[in-house]
Coordinates of C-alpha atoms in Angstrom, one line a residue:
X557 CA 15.9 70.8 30.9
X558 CA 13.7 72.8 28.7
X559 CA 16.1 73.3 26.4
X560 CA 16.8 69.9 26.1
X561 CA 13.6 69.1 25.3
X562 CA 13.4 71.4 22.6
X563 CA 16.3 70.2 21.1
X564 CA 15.2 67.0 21.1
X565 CA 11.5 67.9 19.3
X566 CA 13.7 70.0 16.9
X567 CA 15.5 67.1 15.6
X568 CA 12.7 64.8 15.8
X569 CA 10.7 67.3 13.3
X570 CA 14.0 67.8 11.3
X571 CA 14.5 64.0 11.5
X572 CA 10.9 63.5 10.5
X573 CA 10.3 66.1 8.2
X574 CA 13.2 65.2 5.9
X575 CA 12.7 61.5 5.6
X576 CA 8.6 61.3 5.8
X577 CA 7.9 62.5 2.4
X578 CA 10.1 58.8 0.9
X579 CA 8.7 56.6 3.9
X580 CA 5.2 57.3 3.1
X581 CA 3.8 53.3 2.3
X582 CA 6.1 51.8 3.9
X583 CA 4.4 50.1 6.7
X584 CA 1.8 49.1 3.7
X585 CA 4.7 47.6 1.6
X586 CA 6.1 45.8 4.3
X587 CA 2.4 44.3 6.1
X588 CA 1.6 43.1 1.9
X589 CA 5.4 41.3 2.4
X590 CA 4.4 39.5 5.5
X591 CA 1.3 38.7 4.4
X592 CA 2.7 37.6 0.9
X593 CA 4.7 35.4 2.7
X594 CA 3.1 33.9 5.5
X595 CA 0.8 32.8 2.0
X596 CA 3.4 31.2 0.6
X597 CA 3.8 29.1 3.7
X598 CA 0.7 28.6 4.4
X599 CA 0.0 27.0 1.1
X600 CA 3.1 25.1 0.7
X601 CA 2.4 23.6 4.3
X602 CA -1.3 22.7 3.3
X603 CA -0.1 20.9 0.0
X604 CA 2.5 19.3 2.0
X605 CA -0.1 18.2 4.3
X606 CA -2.0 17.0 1.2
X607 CA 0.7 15.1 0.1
X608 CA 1.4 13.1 3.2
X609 CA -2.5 12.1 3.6
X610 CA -2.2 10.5 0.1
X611 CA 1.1 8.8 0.4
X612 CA -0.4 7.3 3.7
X613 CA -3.2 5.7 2.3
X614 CA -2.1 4.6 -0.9
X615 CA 0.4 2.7 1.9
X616 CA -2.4 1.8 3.6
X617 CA -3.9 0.4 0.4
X618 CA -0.6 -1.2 -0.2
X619 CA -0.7 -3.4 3.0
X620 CA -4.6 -4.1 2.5
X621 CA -4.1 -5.6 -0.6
X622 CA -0.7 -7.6 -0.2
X623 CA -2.7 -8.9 3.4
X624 CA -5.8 -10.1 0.9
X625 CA -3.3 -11.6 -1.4
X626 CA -1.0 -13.3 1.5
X627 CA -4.9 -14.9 2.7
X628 CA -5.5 -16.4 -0.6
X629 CA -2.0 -18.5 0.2
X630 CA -3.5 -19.2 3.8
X631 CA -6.7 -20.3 2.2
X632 CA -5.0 -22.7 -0.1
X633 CA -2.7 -24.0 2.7
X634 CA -5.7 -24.8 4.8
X635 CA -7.7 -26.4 2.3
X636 CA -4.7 -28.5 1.2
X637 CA -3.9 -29.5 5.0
X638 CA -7.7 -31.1 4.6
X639 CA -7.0 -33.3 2.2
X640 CA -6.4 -36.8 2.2
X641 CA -3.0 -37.9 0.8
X642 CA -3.2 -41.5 0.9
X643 CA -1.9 -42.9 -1.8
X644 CA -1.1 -39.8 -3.9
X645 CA 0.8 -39.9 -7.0
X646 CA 2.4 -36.8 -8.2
X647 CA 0.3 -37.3 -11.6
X648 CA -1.8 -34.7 -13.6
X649 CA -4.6 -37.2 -13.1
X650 CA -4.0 -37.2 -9.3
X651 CA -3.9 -33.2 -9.2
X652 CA -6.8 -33.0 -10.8
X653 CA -8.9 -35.3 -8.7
X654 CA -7.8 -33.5 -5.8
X655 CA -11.8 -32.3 -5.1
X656 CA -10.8 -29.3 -3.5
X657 CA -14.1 -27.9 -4.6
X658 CA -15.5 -30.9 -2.3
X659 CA -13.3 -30.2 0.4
X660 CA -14.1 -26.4 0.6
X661 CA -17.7 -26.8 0.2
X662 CA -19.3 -24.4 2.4
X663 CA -21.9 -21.9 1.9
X664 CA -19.3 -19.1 2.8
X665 CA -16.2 -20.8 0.5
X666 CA -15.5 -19.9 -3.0
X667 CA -15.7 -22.2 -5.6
X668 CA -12.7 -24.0 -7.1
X669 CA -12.2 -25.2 -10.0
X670 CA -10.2 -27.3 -12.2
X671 CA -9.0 -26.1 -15.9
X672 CA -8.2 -29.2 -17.4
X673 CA -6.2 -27.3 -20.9
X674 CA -3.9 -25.1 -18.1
X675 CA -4.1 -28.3 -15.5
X676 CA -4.5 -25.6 -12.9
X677 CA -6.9 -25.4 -9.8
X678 CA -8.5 -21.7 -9.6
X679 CA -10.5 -19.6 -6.7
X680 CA -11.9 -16.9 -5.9
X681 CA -13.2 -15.1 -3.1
X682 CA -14.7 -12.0 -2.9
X683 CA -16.9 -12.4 -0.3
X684 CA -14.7 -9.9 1.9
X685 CA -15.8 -6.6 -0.1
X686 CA -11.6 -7.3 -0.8
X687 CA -10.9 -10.5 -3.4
X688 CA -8.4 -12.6 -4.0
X689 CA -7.7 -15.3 -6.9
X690 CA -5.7 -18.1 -6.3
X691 CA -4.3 -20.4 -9.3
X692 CA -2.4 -23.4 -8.5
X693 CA -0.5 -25.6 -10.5
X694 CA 1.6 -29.0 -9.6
X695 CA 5.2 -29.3 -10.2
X696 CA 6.7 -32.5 -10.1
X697 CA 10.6 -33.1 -9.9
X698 CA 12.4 -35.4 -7.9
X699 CA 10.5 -37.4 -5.5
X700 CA 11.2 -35.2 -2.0
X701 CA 11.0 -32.5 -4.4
X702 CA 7.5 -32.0 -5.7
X703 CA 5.1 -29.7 -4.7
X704 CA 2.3 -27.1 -5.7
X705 CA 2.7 -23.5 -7.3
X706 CA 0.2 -20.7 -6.4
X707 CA -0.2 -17.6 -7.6
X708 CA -2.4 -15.3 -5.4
X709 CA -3.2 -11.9 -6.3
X710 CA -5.0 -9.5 -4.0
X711 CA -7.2 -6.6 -5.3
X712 CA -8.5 -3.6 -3.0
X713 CA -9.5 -0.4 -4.7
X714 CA -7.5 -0.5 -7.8
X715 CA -4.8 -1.9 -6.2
X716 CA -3.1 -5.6 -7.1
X717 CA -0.9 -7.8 -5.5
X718 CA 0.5 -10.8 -6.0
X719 CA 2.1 -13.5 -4.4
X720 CA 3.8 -16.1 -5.7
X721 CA 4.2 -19.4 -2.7
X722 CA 5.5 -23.1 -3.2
X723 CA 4.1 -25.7 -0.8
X724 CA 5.4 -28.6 -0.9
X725 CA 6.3 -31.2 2.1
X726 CA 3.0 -33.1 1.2
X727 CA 1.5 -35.0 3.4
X728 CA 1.7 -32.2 5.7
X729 CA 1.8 -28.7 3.6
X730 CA 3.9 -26.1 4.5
X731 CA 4.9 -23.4 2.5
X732 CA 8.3 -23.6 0.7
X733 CA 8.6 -20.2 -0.6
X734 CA 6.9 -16.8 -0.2
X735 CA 7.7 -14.0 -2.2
X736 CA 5.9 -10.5 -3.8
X737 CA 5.9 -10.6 -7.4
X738 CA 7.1 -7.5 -9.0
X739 CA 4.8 -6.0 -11.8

């Protein structure tokens, strides 16, 4: 058994004696790989991380601001579905005397306003810490056919977002169309 076990230390300290002198390092070379590496990854996965967080709330942003926009069209709807539409002609005249800044007269309402060149009603409300501006203009066609164009934009941050909405149906408003408009 001794024998063996010389044997065995013989080639170990051939083994070893041969090969040590070019595998001096190596452990070095390979832990400054690993580490090298696991940098890499750690990096990539933090800017990765980065990444995602921003995507997310510019979303986030995204949704705020079509939401503020969408409640400029609510507004208006609400504040038209207040208004008396007894004998209403569809005339520029008519539009204009809506008195929708009577109507939404409230310490806490924005203030509308008629522009009597662009015959359009404008508000805006920034009472939120958010603002929207609403700008609504008549269009008259056929007699089950007329009704009232807004244009609502949303801001939040530096975000914008607008909505474009018919209502029409008058006496009782409803709204006809409801899209995003692309900028």
């Amino acid at each position: 058994m001794k024998t063996h076990q010389k044997h065995i230390a013989f080639l170990y300290k051939r083994f070893c004696g041969k090969h040590a002198k070019h595998e001096k390092g190596f452990v070095l070379v390979l832990t400054l790989m690993m580490i090298s590496l696991l940098s890499v990854l750690a990096i990539t996965s933090f800017e990765l991380v980065i990444s995602t967080i921003r995507i997310t709330n510019n979303h986030k942003n995204y949704l705020e601001t079509l939401y503020t926009a969408d409640a400029g069209v609510e507004h208006t709807l609400c504040v038209l579905s207040k208004v008396s539409w007894t004998g209403f002609a569809w005339t520029d005249l008519a539009f204009q005397t809506l008195g929708l800044d009577a109507i939404d007269a409230s310490p806490n309402s924005p203030d509308w306003s008629y522009n009597i060149v662009s015959k359009q009603w404008q508000m805006t409300n920034n009472q939120l810490g958010d603002s929207y501006t609403v700008i609504m203009t008549m269009y008259v066609s056929a007699p089950r056919n007329n009704k009232f164009h807004l244009e609502s934009t949303g801001t939040v941050l530096s975000f914008t977002k607008t909505i474009v909405a018919d209502i029409g149906n008058i006496p009782n408003p409803q709204i006809t169309l409801w899209m995003e408009k692309e900028m």
